[in-house]
Amino acid sequence: MYINSKHLQILKFIKSNQISSLKDISDIFLLSTQHTKIHLEDIYCELFLEPSGNLKIEQLIEKIRNFPNSRNTLRNSQQFTKNQKIFYLVFRLVKDRQIKLSHICEDLELTKRNLNNYFNEVSKLITPYHLKIKITNKGISLLGSPYSINKFAYLLIFKFLIEKDFLPKQLRKELTDFIKIKNFYKVRKDISEFILLLDCPFSNHSEISLLCFYICLKASNHEKKIEDIPIKDALKYKPSYYNTDFFYKIFIFLKSSSFKDISSTCLSGILDLIDIFKYFRSHFNKSIHNKAEEVRPIFAKYLGDHVYTDPNFFHIINPWINYSYLKELFHVDDYSFLNLNLNYFANSNIDEMTKEINLSIPKFTLFESIFVWYSLSKVETEKNKNIFVFKYLPKSIIPTLVEEIYKKHNIKIYESVDIKDFNNYKKNNIINSVITIENIKIYDNNIPVKNLFFPIPNYKRITPT
């Protein structure tokens, strides 16, 4: 049985939500009902070691949902997709610079003749980054400057960390070996503090971006580091559109944090990332701005005419359009929305809105739609004694989500806490109950936990005018 990452994604969705409709699963994964049915039958056959026979689809889904340890069972049988084989081959080249044909054929279960079919795809992928491959009878070599290879590695590791929950075992093992960090907790702490300094709304993706930057663009022994740049020379690196005080805050933080080890030649790369996080207008090209204008009426259709006059509209949406382009260019398979409880997404306004946006931006997913929807919604402040705990959700939409929880569940939130800070928080605070809308485990029997369905906006479908 051929089991791949799509089977694991569908399994996660079934296990995390009380969904029993074939159409609902098809809609969330943008598959035909026939292809979805085939995937479900594959999962059933792999778990129960027998065909599904005449089982009705609702029964088949329920049996899959209740099967113990199903995720590990599927993972043990998971195989590479064609795209994963291409990116695994590229990753091994980035990691080792040269690999033997026999070794890569063994890893990917390919003949040398079949492996030749992948070389054109690899070349297309790496050529825009000033890289090329050299093939001999002995093996394959990656050619390019160290900077070009490291910059490409940054994008590659970003892709893999976004997809990590659904990658094949061999690829996850190679990735884990590559990104070992001795001072991981210090790096993670510095990244969190940097994002706070930037007042950055895109928390989870921003953290991954900065972690990848740290992993891939550290200076070699002979290179000049950021810590080696004197304060008096800092303004040489400042983009003209940056506020001077803001730039100095960034520069001083970088020199005193884990990022001091980054190559000085990569400082402009960090500033490019900040441009994306903070949305400095000069960073985004005209095509992205035009695409935002193109989909603006769709958001107004579902959210109201205030979208046309919202001064933050481009600040909110352009980074996500930019990210959608990156996903398409680099085949990033981002299923972050599967971490949400999505029992009521079917036929919701946000589901319909996402489908309309997909006609213009194919890689714009439900996760991006949820973020933009709540970011463009009005925020009211309500407090009570429940603690809202979150993990993957961007911090900037938490206040609006808290309000929606009150509206849909009649539960008021006293304070919101990132799961990373939860253990410290509970030591210093009295907690009556924890509220979450993600698939988060709270390992404390003394604290009541309410795992609510995700408050999909206007989940009772209406027909927009």
XYZ file of N, CA and C in Angstrom, residues 87-174:
264
model
N 13.362 16.960 -3.265
C 13.890 17.821 -2.204
C 14.831 17.059 -1.272
N 14.615 15.773 -1.115
C 15.564 14.978 -0.332
C 16.915 14.928 -1.036
N 16.881 14.715 -2.355
C 18.112 14.696 -3.146
C 18.846 16.032 -3.026
N 18.101 17.139 -3.142
C 18.701 18.474 -3.028
C 19.267 18.682 -1.624
N 18.516 18.243 -0.624
C 18.962 18.422 0.761
C 20.267 17.675 1.025
N 20.359 16.451 0.518
C 21.592 15.682 0.704
C 22.777 16.383 0.019
N 22.514 17.013 -1.123
C 23.573 17.755 -1.812
C 23.996 18.982 -1.014
N 23.023 19.684 -0.459
C 23.332 20.859 0.362
C 24.108 20.442 1.607
N 23.700 19.333 2.182
C 24.294 18.858 3.438
C 25.703 18.292 3.220
N 25.893 17.488 2.163
C 27.155 16.766 1.965
C 27.983 17.283 0.797
N 27.378 18.149 -0.027
C 28.018 18.732 -1.210
C 28.256 17.713 -2.321
N 28.540 16.466 -1.970
C 28.742 15.416 -2.973
C 28.207 14.095 -2.429
N 27.464 13.374 -3.251
C 26.894 12.097 -2.808
C 27.078 11.045 -3.900
N 27.203 9.804 -3.478
C 27.351 8.697 -4.425
C 25.984 8.324 -4.985
N 25.944 7.999 -6.259
C 24.688 7.619 -6.902
C 24.072 6.401 -6.232
N 24.914 5.430 -5.862
C 24.392 4.194 -5.268
C 23.709 4.474 -3.929
N 24.266 5.426 -3.162
C 23.688 5.733 -1.842
C 22.322 6.402 -1.973
N 22.219 7.384 -2.873
C 20.949 8.095 -3.014
C 19.890 7.190 -3.644
N 20.318 6.291 -4.549
C 19.364 5.331 -5.143
C 18.805 4.398 -4.072
N 19.668 4.002 -3.140
C 19.234 3.123 -2.058
C 18.253 3.838 -1.131
N 18.549 5.104 -0.781
C 17.673 5.873 0.114
C 16.287 6.072 -0.494
N 16.247 6.345 -1.798
C 14.984 6.695 -2.458
C 14.355 5.511 -3.186
N 14.995 4.352 -3.097
C 14.490 3.138 -3.749
C 14.271 3.373 -5.238
N 15.319 3.925 -5.885
C 15.282 4.196 -7.313
C 16.427 3.470 -8.004
N 16.224 3.150 -9.272
C 17.328 2.677 -10.085
C 18.107 3.902 -10.578
N 19.352 3.698 -11.005
C 20.139 4.825 -11.530
C 19.463 5.438 -12.754
N 18.814 4.609 -13.536
C 18.117 5.115 -14.720
C 16.953 6.027 -14.302
N 16.192 5.598 -13.300
C 15.077 6.428 -12.821
C 15.582 7.709 -12.157
N 16.727 7.607 -11.479
C 17.288 8.786 -10.818
C 17.609 9.874 -11.833
N 18.035 9.477 -13.042
C 18.353 10.458 -14.087
C 17.161 11.357 -14.409
N 15.949 10.813 -14.257
C 14.745 11.599 -14.549
C 14.557 12.764 -13.577
N 15.225 12.693 -12.412
C 15.062 13.736 -11.400
C 16.047 14.893 -11.582
N 17.080 14.702 -12.355
C 18.138 15.711 -12.439
C 17.647 17.016 -13.063
N 16.781 16.930 -14.076
C 16.247 18.150 -14.685
C 15.417 18.951 -13.688
N 14.631 18.231 -12.897
C 13.811 18.905 -11.886
C 14.692 19.591 -10.836
N 15.762 18.912 -10.441
C 16.683 19.488 -9.465
C 17.336 20.745 -10.034
N 17.760 20.683 -11.293
C 18.401 21.840 -11.932
C 17.459 23.033 -12.011
N 16.198 22.786 -12.374
C 15.215 23.872 -12.430
C 15.041 24.529 -11.060
N 15.089 23.723 -10.035
C 14.869 24.218 -8.678
C 16.025 25.083 -8.191
N 17.258 24.672 -8.474
C 18.423 25.340 -7.880
C 19.023 26.443 -8.754
N 18.737 26.430 -10.062
C 19.354 27.420 -10.963
C 19.060 28.870 -10.578
N 17.821 29.225 -10.172
C 17.563 30.627 -9.785
C 18.397 31.097 -8.597
N 19.000 30.168 -7.862
C 19.793 30.524 -6.679
C 21.291 30.419 -6.971
N 21.641 30.472 -8.282
C 23.042 30.465 -8.735
C 23.773 29.188 -8.314
N 23.057 28.073 -8.410
C 23.631 26.769 -8.091
C 23.463 25.841 -9.294
N 24.321 24.841 -9.399
C 24.153 23.830 -10.430
C 24.741 22.507 -9.947
N 24.370 21.441 -10.639
C 24.879 20.127 -10.260
C 25.844 19.619 -11.330
N 26.807 18.828 -10.892
C 27.751 18.169 -11.783
C 27.607 16.666 -11.576
N 27.363 15.934 -12.655
C 27.106 14.489 -12.565
C 28.253 13.733 -13.239
N 28.824 12.803 -12.508
C 29.861 11.921 -13.058
C 29.463 10.479 -12.774
N 30.304 9.533 -13.207
C 30.031 8.115 -12.933
C 30.094 7.813 -11.435
N 30.854 8.640 -10.711
C 31.026 8.396 -9.281
C 29.891 8.971 -8.428
N 29.313 10.070 -8.887
C 28.274 10.670 -8.060
C 27.824 12.032 -8.557
N 27.162 12.775 -7.659
C 26.612 14.091 -7.968
C 27.258 15.100 -7.031
N 27.631 16.253 -7.578
C 28.209 17.321 -6.766
C 27.371 18.577 -6.926
N 27.288 19.380 -5.854
C 26.606 20.672 -5.886
C 27.653 21.757 -6.034
N 27.484 22.615 -7.030
C 28.445 23.683 -7.305
C 27.794 25.046 -7.055
N 28.526 25.911 -6.374
C 28.041 27.256 -6.096
C 28.831 27.861 -4.955
N 28.695 29.173 -4.782
C 29.417 29.836 -3.697
C 28.841 29.410 -2.356
N 29.636 29.457 -1.287
C 29.120 29.115 0.044
C 27.899 29.948 0.428
N 27.909 31.236 0.062
C 26.761 32.101 0.391
C 25.503 31.627 -0.321
N 25.615 31.298 -1.628
C 24.452 30.834 -2.392
C 23.905 29.526 -1.832
N 24.816 28.620 -1.468
C 24.387 27.331 -0.909
C 23.688 27.547 0.437
N 24.254 28.405 1.279
C 23.651 28.658 2.600
C 22.300 29.352 2.489
N 22.182 30.266 1.537
C 20.901 30.953 1.335
C 19.842 29.970 0.853
N 20.230 29.068 -0.044
C 19.298 28.044 -0.505
C 18.942 27.099 0.640
N 19.939 26.760 1.462
C 19.694 25.884 2.618
C 18.666 26.498 3.555
N 18.716 27.824 3.709
C 17.741 28.516 4.568
C 16.309 28.232 4.105
N 16.059 28.372 2.803
C 14.714 28.117 2.271
C 14.335 26.647 2.421
N 15.310 25.780 2.202
C 15.073 24.342 2.282
C 14.694 23.919 3.708
N 15.435 24.400 4.698
C 15.155 24.039 6.087
C 13.835 24.656 6.537
N 13.544 25.869 6.074
C 12.247 26.482 6.380
C 11.110 25.586 5.883
N 11.219 25.139 4.645
C 10.197 24.251 4.067
C 10.022 23.001 4.924
N 11.143 22.368 5.294
C 11.069 21.111 6.036
C 10.505 21.317 7.448
N 10.841 22.429 8.097
C 10.316 22.666 9.451
C 8.820 22.956 9.426
N 8.356 23.589 8.365
C 6.909 23.807 8.206
C 6.202 22.465 8.006
N 6.843 21.562 7.281
C 6.213 20.288 6.911
C 6.566 19.136 7.845
N 7.328 19.395 8.881
C 7.994 18.327 9.659
C 7.055 17.242 10.171
N 5.827 17.573 10.519
C 4.907 16.579 11.086
C 4.507 15.503 10.086
N 4.735 15.763 8.797
C 4.255 14.830 7.774
C 5.365 14.332 6.848
N 6.608 14.575 7.227
C 7.723 14.126 6.390
C 8.027 12.641 6.631
N 8.556 11.947 5.621
C 8.974 10.550 5.813
C 10.089 10.446 6.849
N 10.194 9.287 7.483
C 11.159 9.085 8.573
C 12.593 9.414 8.157
N 13.008 8.949 6.989
C 14.384 9.146 6.553
C 14.714 10.634 6.421
N 13.757 11.397 5.898
C 13.969 12.828 5.730
C 13.990 13.534 7.083
N 13.109 13.129 7.990
C 13.106 13.733 9.336
C 14.407 13.427 10.076
N 14.939 12.228 9.885
C 16.210 11.869 10.532
C 17.352 12.730 10.004
N 17.437 12.875 8.681
C 18.480 13.708 8.078
C 18.349 15.154 8.550
